Short mmCIF file of C-alpha atoms and ligand atoms in Angstrom, two decimals:
data_model
loop_
_atom_site.label_atom_id
_atom_site.label_comp_id
_atom_site.label_asym_id
_atom_site.label_seq_id
_atom_site.Cartn_x
_atom_site.Cartn_y
_atom_site.Cartn_z
CA MET A 356 -9.30 -9.06 -38.11
CA THR A 357 -5.89 -7.71 -38.21
CA PRO A 358 -4.84 -4.52 -37.04
CA HIS A 359 -3.26 -2.02 -39.61
CA GLY A 360 -0.86 -0.89 -37.02
CA PRO A 361 1.92 -2.51 -34.01
CA VAL A 362 -0.22 -3.05 -31.21
CA ILE A 363 1.28 -2.95 -27.32
CA ALA A 364 -0.19 -4.53 -24.46
CA VAL A 365 0.58 -3.32 -20.66
CA ASP A 366 -0.75 -5.59 -18.30
CA GLY A 367 -0.28 -5.75 -14.24
CA PRO A 368 -1.65 -5.48 -11.24
CA ALA A 369 -3.55 -2.94 -9.54
CA ALA A 370 -1.67 0.42 -9.11
CA ALA A 371 1.58 -0.79 -10.45
CA GLY A 372 1.69 2.55 -12.92
CA LYS A 373 0.64 0.84 -15.90
CA GLY A 374 -1.74 3.73 -16.81
CA THR A 375 1.19 6.45 -16.63
CA LEU A 376 3.32 4.37 -18.51
CA ALA A 377 0.61 3.34 -21.30
CA LYS A 378 -0.41 6.77 -21.98
CA LYS A 379 3.01 8.32 -22.31
CA LEU A 380 3.90 5.27 -24.68
CA ALA A 381 1.11 5.84 -26.80
CA GLN A 382 1.95 9.60 -27.09
CA GLU A 383 5.57 9.11 -28.26
CA LEU A 384 5.08 6.33 -30.84
CA GLY A 385 1.66 8.34 -31.87
CA LEU A 386 -0.93 5.63 -31.23
CA PRO A 387 -4.31 5.43 -29.49
CA TYR A 388 -4.49 4.76 -26.00
CA LEU A 389 -7.22 2.97 -24.71
CA ASP A 390 -7.45 2.37 -20.42
CA THR A 391 -9.33 -0.94 -20.53
CA GLY A 392 -9.75 -1.24 -16.86
CA LEU A 393 -12.35 2.04 -17.18
CA LEU A 394 -14.63 -0.59 -19.29
CA TYR A 395 -14.90 -2.63 -16.51
CA ARG A 396 -15.16 0.24 -14.08
CA ALA A 397 -17.75 1.72 -16.34
CA VAL A 398 -19.90 -1.56 -16.16
CA ALA A 399 -19.18 -1.56 -12.38
CA ARG A 400 -20.94 2.02 -11.62
CA LEU A 401 -23.86 1.37 -13.77
CA ALA A 402 -24.58 -2.15 -11.56
CA LEU A 403 -24.16 -0.05 -8.56
CA ASP A 404 -26.33 2.98 -9.85
CA ALA A 405 -28.65 0.08 -10.54
CA GLY A 406 -28.62 -0.84 -7.08
CA GLN A 407 -27.52 -4.30 -8.35
CA ASP A 408 -24.97 -6.33 -6.59
CA PRO A 409 -21.69 -6.03 -8.91
CA SER A 410 -21.39 -10.15 -8.26
CA GLY A 411 -24.95 -10.58 -10.24
CA PRO A 412 -25.38 -10.58 -13.73
CA ALA A 413 -23.94 -7.52 -15.40
CA GLU A 414 -23.18 -8.32 -19.00
CA HIS A 415 -26.51 -6.22 -19.94
CA PHE A 416 -24.70 -3.12 -18.71
CA ALA A 417 -21.36 -4.18 -20.90
CA GLU A 418 -23.46 -4.95 -24.23
CA HIS A 419 -24.82 -1.26 -23.80
CA LEU A 420 -21.62 0.51 -22.93
CA THR A 421 -21.57 4.08 -24.14
CA GLN A 422 -18.73 6.85 -24.46
CA GLN A 423 -20.72 8.95 -22.18
CA ASP A 424 -20.45 5.84 -19.39
CA MET A 425 -16.55 5.76 -20.14
CA ALA A 426 -16.11 9.41 -19.62
CA ARG A 427 -17.83 9.45 -16.32
CA LYS A 428 -15.71 11.57 -13.49
CA ASP A 429 -16.48 9.08 -10.84
CA LEU A 430 -15.13 5.59 -11.98
CA ARG A 431 -11.84 6.22 -10.52
CA THR A 432 -13.19 5.63 -6.50
CA PRO A 433 -11.86 2.61 -4.49
CA ASP A 434 -15.58 1.41 -4.20
CA VAL A 435 -15.92 1.18 -8.15
CA ALA A 436 -12.39 -0.48 -8.30
CA GLN A 437 -13.84 -3.19 -5.93
CA ALA A 438 -17.23 -3.73 -7.97
CA ALA A 439 -15.39 -3.67 -11.15
CA SER A 440 -13.11 -6.58 -10.15
CA LYS A 441 -16.33 -8.71 -9.44
CA VAL A 442 -17.84 -7.54 -12.68
CA ALA A 443 -14.63 -8.39 -14.35
CA ALA A 444 -14.85 -12.17 -12.90
CA GLN A 445 -17.91 -12.93 -14.86
CA PRO A 446 -17.07 -14.38 -18.37
CA ALA A 447 -20.18 -12.83 -20.05
CA VAL A 448 -19.13 -9.44 -18.93
CA ARG A 449 -15.82 -10.07 -20.45
CA GLN A 450 -16.98 -11.43 -23.54
CA ALA A 451 -19.00 -8.28 -23.96
CA LEU A 452 -16.11 -6.19 -24.28
CA VAL A 453 -13.71 -8.39 -26.54
CA GLU A 454 -15.00 -7.04 -29.69
CA THR A 455 -14.68 -3.28 -28.60
CA GLN A 456 -11.72 -3.47 -27.30
CA ARG A 457 -10.14 -5.28 -30.51
CA ARG A 458 -11.96 -2.75 -32.66
CA PHE A 459 -10.07 -0.17 -31.02
CA ALA A 460 -6.66 -1.38 -32.12
CA ALA A 461 -7.88 -2.44 -35.65
CA GLU A 462 -7.45 1.16 -37.66
CA ARG A 463 -3.92 2.24 -36.44
CA GLY A 464 -2.76 -0.32 -33.83
CA ALA A 465 -2.84 1.06 -29.95
CA VAL A 466 -1.34 0.73 -26.59
CA LEU A 467 -4.16 -0.80 -24.02
CA ASP A 468 -3.21 -1.24 -20.49
CA GLY A 469 -5.20 -3.88 -18.20
CA ARG A 470 -4.80 -7.46 -17.08
CA ASP A 471 -5.50 -9.74 -20.10
CA ILE A 472 -4.31 -7.21 -23.17
CA GLY A 473 -1.19 -9.80 -23.50
CA THR A 474 -2.86 -13.14 -22.57
CA ALA A 475 -6.55 -12.99 -23.70
CA ILE A 476 -7.56 -9.99 -26.19
CA PHE A 477 -4.21 -9.50 -28.12
CA PRO A 478 -2.31 -12.83 -28.05
CA ASN A 479 -0.45 -11.68 -30.72
CA ALA A 480 0.29 -8.27 -29.63
CA ASP A 481 3.65 -7.16 -31.05
CA VAL A 482 5.44 -6.03 -27.65
CA LYS A 483 3.93 -7.32 -24.28
CA LEU A 484 4.93 -5.26 -21.06
CA PHE A 485 3.90 -6.32 -17.66
CA ILE A 486 4.56 -3.76 -15.04
CA THR A 487 4.96 -4.70 -11.59
CA ALA A 488 5.42 -3.24 -8.17
CA SER A 489 5.37 -4.39 -4.35
CA PRO A 490 2.42 -3.72 -2.74
CA ALA A 491 3.87 -1.36 -0.45
CA THR A 492 5.08 0.68 -3.30
CA ARG A 493 1.71 0.43 -4.97
CA ALA A 494 -0.35 0.90 -2.24
CA LEU A 495 1.79 4.49 -1.58
CA ARG A 496 1.39 5.21 -5.10
CA ARG A 497 -2.06 5.07 -5.08
CA TYR A 498 -2.67 7.03 -1.78
CA MET A 499 -0.47 9.87 -3.30
CA GLN A 500 -2.63 10.26 -6.59
CA MET A 501 -5.46 10.11 -4.25
CA ASP A 502 -4.00 13.30 -2.68
CA GLY A 503 -3.20 11.45 0.63
CA ASN A 504 -0.71 12.92 2.93
CA PRO A 505 2.27 10.82 3.97
CA ALA A 506 2.98 12.88 7.19
CA ALA A 507 -0.51 12.92 8.27
CA PRO A 508 -0.72 10.87 11.50
CA ASP A 509 -3.06 8.42 10.29
CA ALA A 510 -0.93 7.63 7.18
CA GLY A 511 0.51 4.81 8.37
CA GLU A 512 -3.12 3.39 9.18
CA LYS A 513 -4.43 4.35 5.48
CA LEU A 514 -1.43 3.07 3.66
CA ALA A 515 -1.82 -0.57 5.73
CA GLU A 516 -5.55 -0.60 4.57
CA MET A 517 -4.73 0.40 0.79
CA GLU A 518 -2.46 -2.41 1.20
CA ALA A 519 -4.55 -5.05 2.01
CA THR A 520 -7.03 -3.70 -0.49
CA LEU A 521 -4.92 -3.70 -3.52
CA LYS A 522 -3.63 -7.36 -2.36
CA ALA A 523 -7.29 -8.92 -1.87
CA ARG A 524 -8.36 -7.43 -5.37
CA ASP A 525 -4.70 -8.69 -6.94
CA ALA A 526 -5.90 -11.94 -5.70
CA ALA A 527 -9.24 -11.86 -6.67
CA ASP A 528 -7.99 -10.70 -10.40
CA SER A 529 -5.42 -13.79 -10.72
CA SER A 530 -7.49 -16.49 -9.26
CA ARG A 531 -10.64 -16.40 -11.44
CA ALA A 532 -11.23 -18.48 -14.07
CA ALA A 533 -12.01 -15.96 -16.95
CA ALA A 534 -8.53 -14.48 -18.22
CA PRO A 535 -6.99 -14.07 -15.05
CA LEU A 536 -4.39 -11.24 -14.50
CA GLN A 537 -1.13 -13.89 -15.57
CA VAL A 538 1.96 -12.66 -17.27
CA ALA A 539 2.15 -13.82 -20.76
CA ALA A 540 4.93 -16.31 -21.28
CA ASP A 541 6.54 -13.63 -23.76
CA ALA A 542 6.05 -10.52 -21.90
CA LYS A 543 8.95 -8.32 -21.09
CA VAL A 544 8.62 -7.84 -16.98
CA ILE A 545 9.48 -4.22 -15.87
CA GLU A 546 9.56 -4.04 -11.63
CA THR A 547 8.85 -0.35 -10.81
CA ASP A 548 9.83 -0.30 -7.13
CA HIS A 549 12.97 1.83 -7.57
CA LEU A 550 12.51 3.03 -10.89
CA SER A 551 10.86 6.56 -11.32
CA ALA A 552 8.20 7.01 -14.08
CA GLU A 553 10.72 8.47 -16.51
CA ALA A 554 12.95 5.74 -16.03
CA VAL A 555 9.86 2.99 -16.58
CA LEU A 556 9.00 5.14 -19.95
CA ALA A 557 12.76 4.77 -21.14
CA LEU A 558 12.86 1.47 -20.31
CA ALA A 559 9.66 0.62 -22.19
CA LEU A 560 10.34 2.58 -25.13
CA ALA A 561 13.66 1.22 -25.65
CA TYR A 562 12.39 -2.13 -25.59
CA THR A 563 9.21 -1.63 -27.59
CA ARG A 564 11.21 0.28 -30.24
CA GLU A 565 13.53 -2.53 -30.57
CA ARG A 566 10.65 -4.99 -30.97
CA LEU A 567 9.30 -2.97 -33.84
CA GLY A 568 12.31 -2.45 -35.43
CA SER A 569 11.68 1.33 -35.46
O1 LIG B 121 -6.61 1.32 -11.95
P1 LIG B 121 -6.42 -0.30 -11.12
O2 LIG B 121 -4.90 -0.87 -11.64
O3 LIG B 121 -6.57 0.03 -9.94
O4 LIG B 121 -7.65 -0.79 -11.74
P2 LIG B 121 -8.07 -0.61 -13.52
O5 LIG B 121 -7.06 -1.11 -14.04
O6 LIG B 121 -9.18 0.33 -13.66
O7 LIG B 121 -9.39 -1.70 -13.47
C1 LIG B 121 -9.92 -2.20 -12.60
C2 LIG B 121 -10.67 -3.92 -12.30
O8 LIG B 121 -10.93 -4.27 -13.28
C3 LIG B 121 -9.52 -4.65 -12.15
O9 LIG B 121 -9.37 -4.68 -10.49
C4 LIG B 121 -9.91 -5.85 -12.73
O10 LIG B 121 -10.77 -6.74 -12.08
C5 LIG B 121 -10.65 -5.63 -14.06
N1 LIG B 121 -9.83 -5.52 -15.11
C6 LIG B 121 -9.79 -6.66 -16.22
O11 LIG B 121 -10.26 -7.60 -15.58
N2 LIG B 121 -9.19 -6.99 -17.33
C7 LIG B 121 -8.85 -5.73 -17.95
N3 LIG B 121 -7.89 -5.74 -19.01
C8 LIG B 121 -8.47 -4.61 -16.93
C9 LIG B 121 -9.21 -4.15 -15.96
#
């Protein structure tokens, strides 16, 4: 199935700002946007709700995933992120979600963010971006996203904890056998430690337009 429109893959480690960028990129280019992390988070949520260990077989949940499962408001919690990484390591879970992701882009193209979009889901994507930042920067961003106060007395402790958790999840995502997190050979890497969200968007947009010749 060849998509009838450009496919833009935005990959990278946890809390690097992929979602923020991919959403704005999609708006600017008039393309549909899919946060593929939500697929794995929704599968993990269903496994947890069923009282199941997320490392146990979870493809059943992936095969029957609905729009409502994806629209749940309780998918962005740290425990769901941890569980998502565990279900995402299962080849049968990933396999069950491949077609959903490819179909999403089939009609008009799309911007998709995740871990394996440019390497496994769309190896021929028109544009591949790899968005990254140091663990300390990513921990601070996720802390702020979750309404953490950097001036709070326990902020240092909370940030160190968050950084350790993100690093452990990245290590698991990068070392799994099934579609690990890795930089595609033809991806444009953007290090975002010292860049604002607007600056990242400007860079990504310029690169994308150049690649698409638009
Ligand atoms: O928002 P954050 O970067 O923290 O995580 P996410 O993108 O929502 O992804 C949650 C977990 O799902 C990741 O740690 C990966 O294990 C998994 N995932 C994946 O394996 N492949 C994708 N395309 C997207 C997410």
